[in-house]
PDB file of C-alpha atoms in Angstrom:
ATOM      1  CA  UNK A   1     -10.096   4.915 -18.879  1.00 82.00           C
ATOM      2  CA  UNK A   2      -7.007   2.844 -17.891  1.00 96.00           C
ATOM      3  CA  UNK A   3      -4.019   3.605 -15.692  1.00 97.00           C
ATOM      4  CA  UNK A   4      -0.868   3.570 -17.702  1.00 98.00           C
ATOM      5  CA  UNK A   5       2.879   2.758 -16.343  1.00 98.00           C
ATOM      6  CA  UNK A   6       5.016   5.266 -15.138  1.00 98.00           C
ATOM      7  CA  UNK A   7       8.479   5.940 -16.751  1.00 98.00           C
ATOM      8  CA  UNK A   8      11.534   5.792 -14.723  1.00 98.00           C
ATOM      9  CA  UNK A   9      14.531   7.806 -15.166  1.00 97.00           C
ATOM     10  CA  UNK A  10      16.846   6.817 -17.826  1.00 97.00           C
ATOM     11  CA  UNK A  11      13.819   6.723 -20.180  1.00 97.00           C
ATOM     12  CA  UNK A  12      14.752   8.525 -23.262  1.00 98.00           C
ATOM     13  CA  UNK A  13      11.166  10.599 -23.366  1.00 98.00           C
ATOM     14  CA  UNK A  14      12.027  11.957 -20.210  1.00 98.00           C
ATOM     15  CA  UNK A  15      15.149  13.479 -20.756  1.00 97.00           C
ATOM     16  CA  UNK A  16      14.323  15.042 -24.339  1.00 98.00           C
ATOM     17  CA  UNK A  17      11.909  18.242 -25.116  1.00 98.00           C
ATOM     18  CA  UNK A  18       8.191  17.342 -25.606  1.00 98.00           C
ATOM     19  CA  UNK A  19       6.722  18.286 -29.058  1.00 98.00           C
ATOM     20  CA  UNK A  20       3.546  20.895 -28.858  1.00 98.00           C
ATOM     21  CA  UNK A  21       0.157  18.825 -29.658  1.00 98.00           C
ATOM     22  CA  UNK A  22      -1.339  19.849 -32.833  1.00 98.00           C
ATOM     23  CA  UNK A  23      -4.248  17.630 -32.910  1.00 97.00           C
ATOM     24  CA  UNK A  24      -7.443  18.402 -30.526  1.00 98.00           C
ATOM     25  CA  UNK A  25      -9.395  14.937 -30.932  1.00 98.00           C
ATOM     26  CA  UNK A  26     -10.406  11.752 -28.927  1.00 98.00           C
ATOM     27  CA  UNK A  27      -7.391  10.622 -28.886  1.00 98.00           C
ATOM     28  CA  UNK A  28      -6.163  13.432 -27.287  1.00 98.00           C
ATOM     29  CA  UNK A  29      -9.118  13.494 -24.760  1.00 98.00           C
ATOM     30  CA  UNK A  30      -8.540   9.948 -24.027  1.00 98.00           C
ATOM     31  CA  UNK A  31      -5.074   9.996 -23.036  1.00 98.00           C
ATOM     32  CA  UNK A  32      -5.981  12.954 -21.192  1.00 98.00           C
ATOM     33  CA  UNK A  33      -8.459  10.943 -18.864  1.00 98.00           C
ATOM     34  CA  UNK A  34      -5.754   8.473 -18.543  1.00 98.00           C
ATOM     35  CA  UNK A  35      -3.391  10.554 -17.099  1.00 98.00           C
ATOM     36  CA  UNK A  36      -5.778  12.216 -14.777  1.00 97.00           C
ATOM     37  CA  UNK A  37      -6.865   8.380 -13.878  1.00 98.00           C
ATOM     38  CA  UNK A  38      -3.089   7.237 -13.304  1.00 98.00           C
ATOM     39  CA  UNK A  39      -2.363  10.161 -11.224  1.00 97.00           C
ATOM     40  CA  UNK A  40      -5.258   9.497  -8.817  1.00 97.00           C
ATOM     41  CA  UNK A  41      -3.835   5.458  -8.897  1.00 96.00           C
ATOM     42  CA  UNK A  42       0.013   6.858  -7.943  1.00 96.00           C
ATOM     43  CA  UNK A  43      -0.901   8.953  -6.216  1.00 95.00           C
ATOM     44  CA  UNK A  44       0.293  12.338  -7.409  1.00 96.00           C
ATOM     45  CA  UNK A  45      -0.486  15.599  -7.383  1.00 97.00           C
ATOM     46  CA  UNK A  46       0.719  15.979 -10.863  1.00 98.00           C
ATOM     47  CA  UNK A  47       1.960  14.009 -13.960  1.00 98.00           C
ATOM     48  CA  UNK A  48       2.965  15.190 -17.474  1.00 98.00           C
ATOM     49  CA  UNK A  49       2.865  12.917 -21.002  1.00 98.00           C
ATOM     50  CA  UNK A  50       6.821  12.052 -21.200  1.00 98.00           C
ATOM     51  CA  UNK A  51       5.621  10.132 -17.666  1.00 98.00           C
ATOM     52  CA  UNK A  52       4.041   7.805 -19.723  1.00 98.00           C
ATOM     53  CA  UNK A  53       6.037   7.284 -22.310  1.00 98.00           C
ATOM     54  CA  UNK A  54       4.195  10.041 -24.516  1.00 98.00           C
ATOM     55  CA  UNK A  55       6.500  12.736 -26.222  1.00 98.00           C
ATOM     56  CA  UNK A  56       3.917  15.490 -25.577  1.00 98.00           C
ATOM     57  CA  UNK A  57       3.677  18.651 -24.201  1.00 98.00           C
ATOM     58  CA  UNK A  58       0.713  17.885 -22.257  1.00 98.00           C
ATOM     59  CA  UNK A  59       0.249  17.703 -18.155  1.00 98.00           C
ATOM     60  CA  UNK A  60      -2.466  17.099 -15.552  1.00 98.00           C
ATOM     61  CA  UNK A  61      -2.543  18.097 -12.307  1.00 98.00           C
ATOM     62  CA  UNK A  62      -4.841  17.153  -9.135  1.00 97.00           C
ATOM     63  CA  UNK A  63      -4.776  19.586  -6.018  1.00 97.00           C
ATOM     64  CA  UNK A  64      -7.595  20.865  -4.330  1.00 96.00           C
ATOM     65  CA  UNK A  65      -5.291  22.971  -2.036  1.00 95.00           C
ATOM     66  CA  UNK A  66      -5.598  26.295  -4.336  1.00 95.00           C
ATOM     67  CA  UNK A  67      -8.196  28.606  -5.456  1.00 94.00           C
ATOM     68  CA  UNK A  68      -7.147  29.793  -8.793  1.00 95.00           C
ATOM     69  CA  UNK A  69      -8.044  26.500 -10.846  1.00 95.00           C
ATOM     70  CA  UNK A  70      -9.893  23.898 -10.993  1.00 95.00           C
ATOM     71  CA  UNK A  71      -9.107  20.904  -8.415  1.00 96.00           C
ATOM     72  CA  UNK A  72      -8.050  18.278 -11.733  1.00 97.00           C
ATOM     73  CA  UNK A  73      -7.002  20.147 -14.577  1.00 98.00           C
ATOM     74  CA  UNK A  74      -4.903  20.007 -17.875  1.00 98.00           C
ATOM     75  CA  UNK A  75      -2.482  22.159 -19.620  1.00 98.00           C
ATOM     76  CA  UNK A  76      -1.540  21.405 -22.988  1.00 98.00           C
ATOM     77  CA  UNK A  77       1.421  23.697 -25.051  1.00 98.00           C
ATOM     78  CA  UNK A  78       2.314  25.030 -21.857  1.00 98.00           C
ATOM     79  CA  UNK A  79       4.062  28.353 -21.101  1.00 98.00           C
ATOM     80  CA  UNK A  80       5.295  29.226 -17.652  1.00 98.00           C
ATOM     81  CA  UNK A  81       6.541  32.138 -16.079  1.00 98.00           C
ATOM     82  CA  UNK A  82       8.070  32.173 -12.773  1.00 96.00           C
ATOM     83  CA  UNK A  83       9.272  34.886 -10.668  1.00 87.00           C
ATOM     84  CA  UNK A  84      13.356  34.399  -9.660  1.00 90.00           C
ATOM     85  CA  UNK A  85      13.661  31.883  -6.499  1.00 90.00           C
ATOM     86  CA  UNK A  86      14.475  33.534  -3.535  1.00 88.00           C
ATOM     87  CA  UNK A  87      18.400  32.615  -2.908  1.00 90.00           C
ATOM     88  CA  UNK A  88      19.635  30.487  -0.372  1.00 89.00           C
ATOM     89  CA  UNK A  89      19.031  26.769   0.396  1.00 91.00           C
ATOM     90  CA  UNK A  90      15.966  24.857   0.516  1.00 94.00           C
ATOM     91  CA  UNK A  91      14.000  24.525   3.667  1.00 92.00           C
ATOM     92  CA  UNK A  92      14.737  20.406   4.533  1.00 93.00           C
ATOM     93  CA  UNK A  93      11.105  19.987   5.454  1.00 93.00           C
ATOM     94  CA  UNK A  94       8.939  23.076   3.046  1.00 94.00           C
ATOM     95  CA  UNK A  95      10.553  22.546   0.247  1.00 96.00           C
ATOM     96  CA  UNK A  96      10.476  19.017  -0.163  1.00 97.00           C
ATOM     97  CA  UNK A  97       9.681  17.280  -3.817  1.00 97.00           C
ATOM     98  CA  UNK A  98       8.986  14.111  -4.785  1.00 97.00           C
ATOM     99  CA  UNK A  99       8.280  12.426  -8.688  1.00 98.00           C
ATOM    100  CA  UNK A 100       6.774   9.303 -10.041  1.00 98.00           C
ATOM    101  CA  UNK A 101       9.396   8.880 -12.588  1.00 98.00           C
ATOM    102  CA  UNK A 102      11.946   9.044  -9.468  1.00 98.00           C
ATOM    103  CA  UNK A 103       9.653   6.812  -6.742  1.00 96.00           C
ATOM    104  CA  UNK A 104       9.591   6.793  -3.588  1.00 95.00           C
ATOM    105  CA  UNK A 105      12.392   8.955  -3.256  1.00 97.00           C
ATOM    106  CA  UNK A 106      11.860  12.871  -1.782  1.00 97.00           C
ATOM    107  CA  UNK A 107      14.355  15.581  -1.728  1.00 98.00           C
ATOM    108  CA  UNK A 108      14.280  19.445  -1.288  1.00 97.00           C
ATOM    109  CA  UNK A 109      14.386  21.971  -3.893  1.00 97.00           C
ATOM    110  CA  UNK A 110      14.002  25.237  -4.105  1.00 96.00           C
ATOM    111  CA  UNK A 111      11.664  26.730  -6.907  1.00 97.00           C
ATOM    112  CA  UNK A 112       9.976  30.327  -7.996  1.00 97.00           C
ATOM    113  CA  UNK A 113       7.026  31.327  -4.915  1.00 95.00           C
ATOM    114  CA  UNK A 114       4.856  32.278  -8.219  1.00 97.00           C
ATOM    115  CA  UNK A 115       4.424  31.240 -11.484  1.00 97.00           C
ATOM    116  CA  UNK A 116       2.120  32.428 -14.567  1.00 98.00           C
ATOM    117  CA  UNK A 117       0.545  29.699 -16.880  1.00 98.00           C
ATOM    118  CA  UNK A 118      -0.354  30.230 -20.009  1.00 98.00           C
ATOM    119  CA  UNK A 119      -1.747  26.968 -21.691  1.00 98.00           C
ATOM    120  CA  UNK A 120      -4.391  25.465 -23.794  1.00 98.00           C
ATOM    121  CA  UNK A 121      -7.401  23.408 -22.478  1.00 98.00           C
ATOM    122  CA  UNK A 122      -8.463  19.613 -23.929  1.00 98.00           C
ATOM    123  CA  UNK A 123     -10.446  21.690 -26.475  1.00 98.00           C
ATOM    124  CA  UNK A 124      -7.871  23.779 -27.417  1.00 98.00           C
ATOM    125  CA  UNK A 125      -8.993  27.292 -25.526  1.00 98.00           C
ATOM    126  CA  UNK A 126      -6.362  29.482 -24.344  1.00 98.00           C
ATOM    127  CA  UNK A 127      -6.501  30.244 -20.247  1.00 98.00           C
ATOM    128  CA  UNK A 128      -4.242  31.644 -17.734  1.00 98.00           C
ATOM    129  CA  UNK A 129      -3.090  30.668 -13.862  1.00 98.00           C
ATOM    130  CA  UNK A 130      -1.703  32.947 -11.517  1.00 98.00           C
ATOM    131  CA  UNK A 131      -0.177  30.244  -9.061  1.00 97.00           C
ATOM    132  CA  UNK A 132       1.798  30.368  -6.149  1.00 96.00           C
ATOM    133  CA  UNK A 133       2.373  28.244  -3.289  1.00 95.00           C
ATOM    134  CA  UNK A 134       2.445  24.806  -3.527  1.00 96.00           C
ATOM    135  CA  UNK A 135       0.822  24.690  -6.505  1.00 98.00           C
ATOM    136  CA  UNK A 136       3.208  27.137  -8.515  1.00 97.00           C
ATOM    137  CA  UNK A 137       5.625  24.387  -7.509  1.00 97.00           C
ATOM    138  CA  UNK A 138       3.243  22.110  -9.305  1.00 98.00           C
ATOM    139  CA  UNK A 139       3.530  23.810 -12.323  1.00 98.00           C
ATOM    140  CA  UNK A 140       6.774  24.451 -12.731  1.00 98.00           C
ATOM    141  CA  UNK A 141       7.642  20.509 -11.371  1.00 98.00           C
ATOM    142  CA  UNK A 142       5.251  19.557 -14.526  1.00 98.00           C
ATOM    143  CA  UNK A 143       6.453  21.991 -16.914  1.00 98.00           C
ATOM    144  CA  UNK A 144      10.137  20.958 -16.161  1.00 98.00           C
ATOM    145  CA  UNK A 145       8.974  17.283 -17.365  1.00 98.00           C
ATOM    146  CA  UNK A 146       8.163  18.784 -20.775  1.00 98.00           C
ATOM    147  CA  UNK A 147      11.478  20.251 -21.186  1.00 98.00           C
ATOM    148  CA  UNK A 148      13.675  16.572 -20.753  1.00 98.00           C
ATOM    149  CA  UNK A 149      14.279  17.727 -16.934  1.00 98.00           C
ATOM    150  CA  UNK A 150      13.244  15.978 -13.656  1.00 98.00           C
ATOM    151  CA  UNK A 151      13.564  17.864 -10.628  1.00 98.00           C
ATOM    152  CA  UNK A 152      16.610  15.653  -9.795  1.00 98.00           C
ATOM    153  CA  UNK A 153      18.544  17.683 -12.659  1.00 97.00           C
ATOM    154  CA  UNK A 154      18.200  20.841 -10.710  1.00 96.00           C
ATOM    155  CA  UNK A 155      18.818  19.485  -6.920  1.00 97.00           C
ATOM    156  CA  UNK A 156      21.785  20.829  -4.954  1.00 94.00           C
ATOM    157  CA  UNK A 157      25.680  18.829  -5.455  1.00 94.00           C
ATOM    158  CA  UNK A 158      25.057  17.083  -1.948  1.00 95.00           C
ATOM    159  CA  UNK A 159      21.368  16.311  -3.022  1.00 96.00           C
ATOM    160  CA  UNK A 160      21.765  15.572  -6.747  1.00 97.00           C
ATOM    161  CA  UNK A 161      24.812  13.061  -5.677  1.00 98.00           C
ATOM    162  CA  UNK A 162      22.647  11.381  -2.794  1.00 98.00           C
ATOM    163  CA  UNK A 163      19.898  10.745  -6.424  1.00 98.00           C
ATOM    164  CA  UNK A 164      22.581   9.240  -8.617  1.00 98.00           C
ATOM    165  CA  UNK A 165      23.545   6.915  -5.856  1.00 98.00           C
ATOM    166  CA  UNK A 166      20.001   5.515  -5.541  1.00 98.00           C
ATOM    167  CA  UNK A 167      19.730   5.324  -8.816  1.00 97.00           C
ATOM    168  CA  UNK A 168      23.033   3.666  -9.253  1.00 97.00           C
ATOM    169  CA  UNK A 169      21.559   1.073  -6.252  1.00 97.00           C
ATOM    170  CA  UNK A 170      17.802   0.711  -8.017  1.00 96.00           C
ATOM    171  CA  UNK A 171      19.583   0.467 -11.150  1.00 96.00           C
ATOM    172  CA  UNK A 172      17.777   2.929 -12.940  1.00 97.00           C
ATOM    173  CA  UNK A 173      19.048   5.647 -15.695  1.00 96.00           C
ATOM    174  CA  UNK A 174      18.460   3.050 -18.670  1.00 96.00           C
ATOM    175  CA  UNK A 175      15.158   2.739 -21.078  1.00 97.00           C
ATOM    176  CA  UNK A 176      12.353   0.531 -20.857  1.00 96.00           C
ATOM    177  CA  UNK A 177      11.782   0.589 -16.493  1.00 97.00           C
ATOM    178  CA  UNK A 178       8.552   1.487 -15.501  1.00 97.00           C
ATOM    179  CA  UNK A 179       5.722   0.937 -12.488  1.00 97.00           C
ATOM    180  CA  UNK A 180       2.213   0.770 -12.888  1.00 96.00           C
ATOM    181  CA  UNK A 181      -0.039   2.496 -10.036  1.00 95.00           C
ATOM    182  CA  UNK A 182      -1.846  -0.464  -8.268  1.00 86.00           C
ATOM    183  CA  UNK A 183       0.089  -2.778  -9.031  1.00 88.00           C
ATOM    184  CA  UNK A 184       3.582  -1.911  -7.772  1.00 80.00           C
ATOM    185  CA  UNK A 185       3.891  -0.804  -4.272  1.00 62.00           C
ATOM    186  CA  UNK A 186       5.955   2.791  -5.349  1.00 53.00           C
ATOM    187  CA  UNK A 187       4.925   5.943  -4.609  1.00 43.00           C
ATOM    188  CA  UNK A 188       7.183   9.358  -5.397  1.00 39.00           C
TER     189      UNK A 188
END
């Protein structure tokens, strides 16, 4: 297993729609284990494949904090279904995000209290997660990744101008930036 470097935003990969996987081999289960191994490093309670630099739809996730799923998990050719937001602002303090390909930065968003998975496993099975909570932000946080969005895209106008600011400052927003876990001091 190796941890692999992080994409920052600005890389193309991340802003464009994943393609589905097709091909259910060791390749596939080693970049899996990778993922789940650079999330752990970051740490992060989620990542998806445009995060490191792979066009796929593919994401991991690692959060013990829910009962309807296994603590480290994968979905691959993910569907989601989420039930509409409730309206109003986000709470400053329970609604808080944050993303590896955006580090060290956190800002509140609000997102869907529930959300239906439907995905395929590392062997290709079909399953289904009924999520909600914290975790249903999870999903739909990682599922936005395979879609060319980060959850800076959907912030508020005070919020989302606060994020082009910073990255104005780090002087992100062009290709080839990345971290690697471990070995850069970022977290996100």
């Amino acid at each position: 297993m190796a941890i692999l470097p992080i994409t920052i935003c600005g890389e193309p990969v991340l802003h464009t729609p994943a393609s589905p996987v097709t091909e259910f081999d060791a390749a596939l289960r080693k970049l899996v284990d990778d993922m789940y191994e650079t999330t752990v490093a970051a740490p992060g309670v989620g990542l998806a494949a445009p995060q490191v630099g792979i066009g796929k739809r593919i994401f991991v996730w690692d959060y013990a904090d829910q009962d309807v799923a296994p603590a480290q998990g994968v979905a691959i050719n993910p569907v989601l279904l989420i039930s509409p937001p409730q309206p109003g602002d986000p709470d400053q303090e329970l609604e808080v995000e944050g993303c590896l390909s955006f580090p060290g930065e956190r800002f509140a968003l609000r997102r869907a209290e529930r959300a239906l998975l439907t995905a395929q496993d590392i062997d290709g099975r079909e399953f289904q997660i009924d999520a909600t909570g914290w975790f249903a932000r999870i999903m739909q946080h990682e599922y936005d990744h395979l879609n060319g969005y980060l959850y800076i895209d959907r912030l508020g106008d005070f919020d989302y101008r606060e994020a082009m600011r910073i990255k104005r400052k780090r002087k992100w927003g062009k290709p080839g930036l990345t971290w690697l876990p471990g070995q850069d001091n970022l977290e996100g």
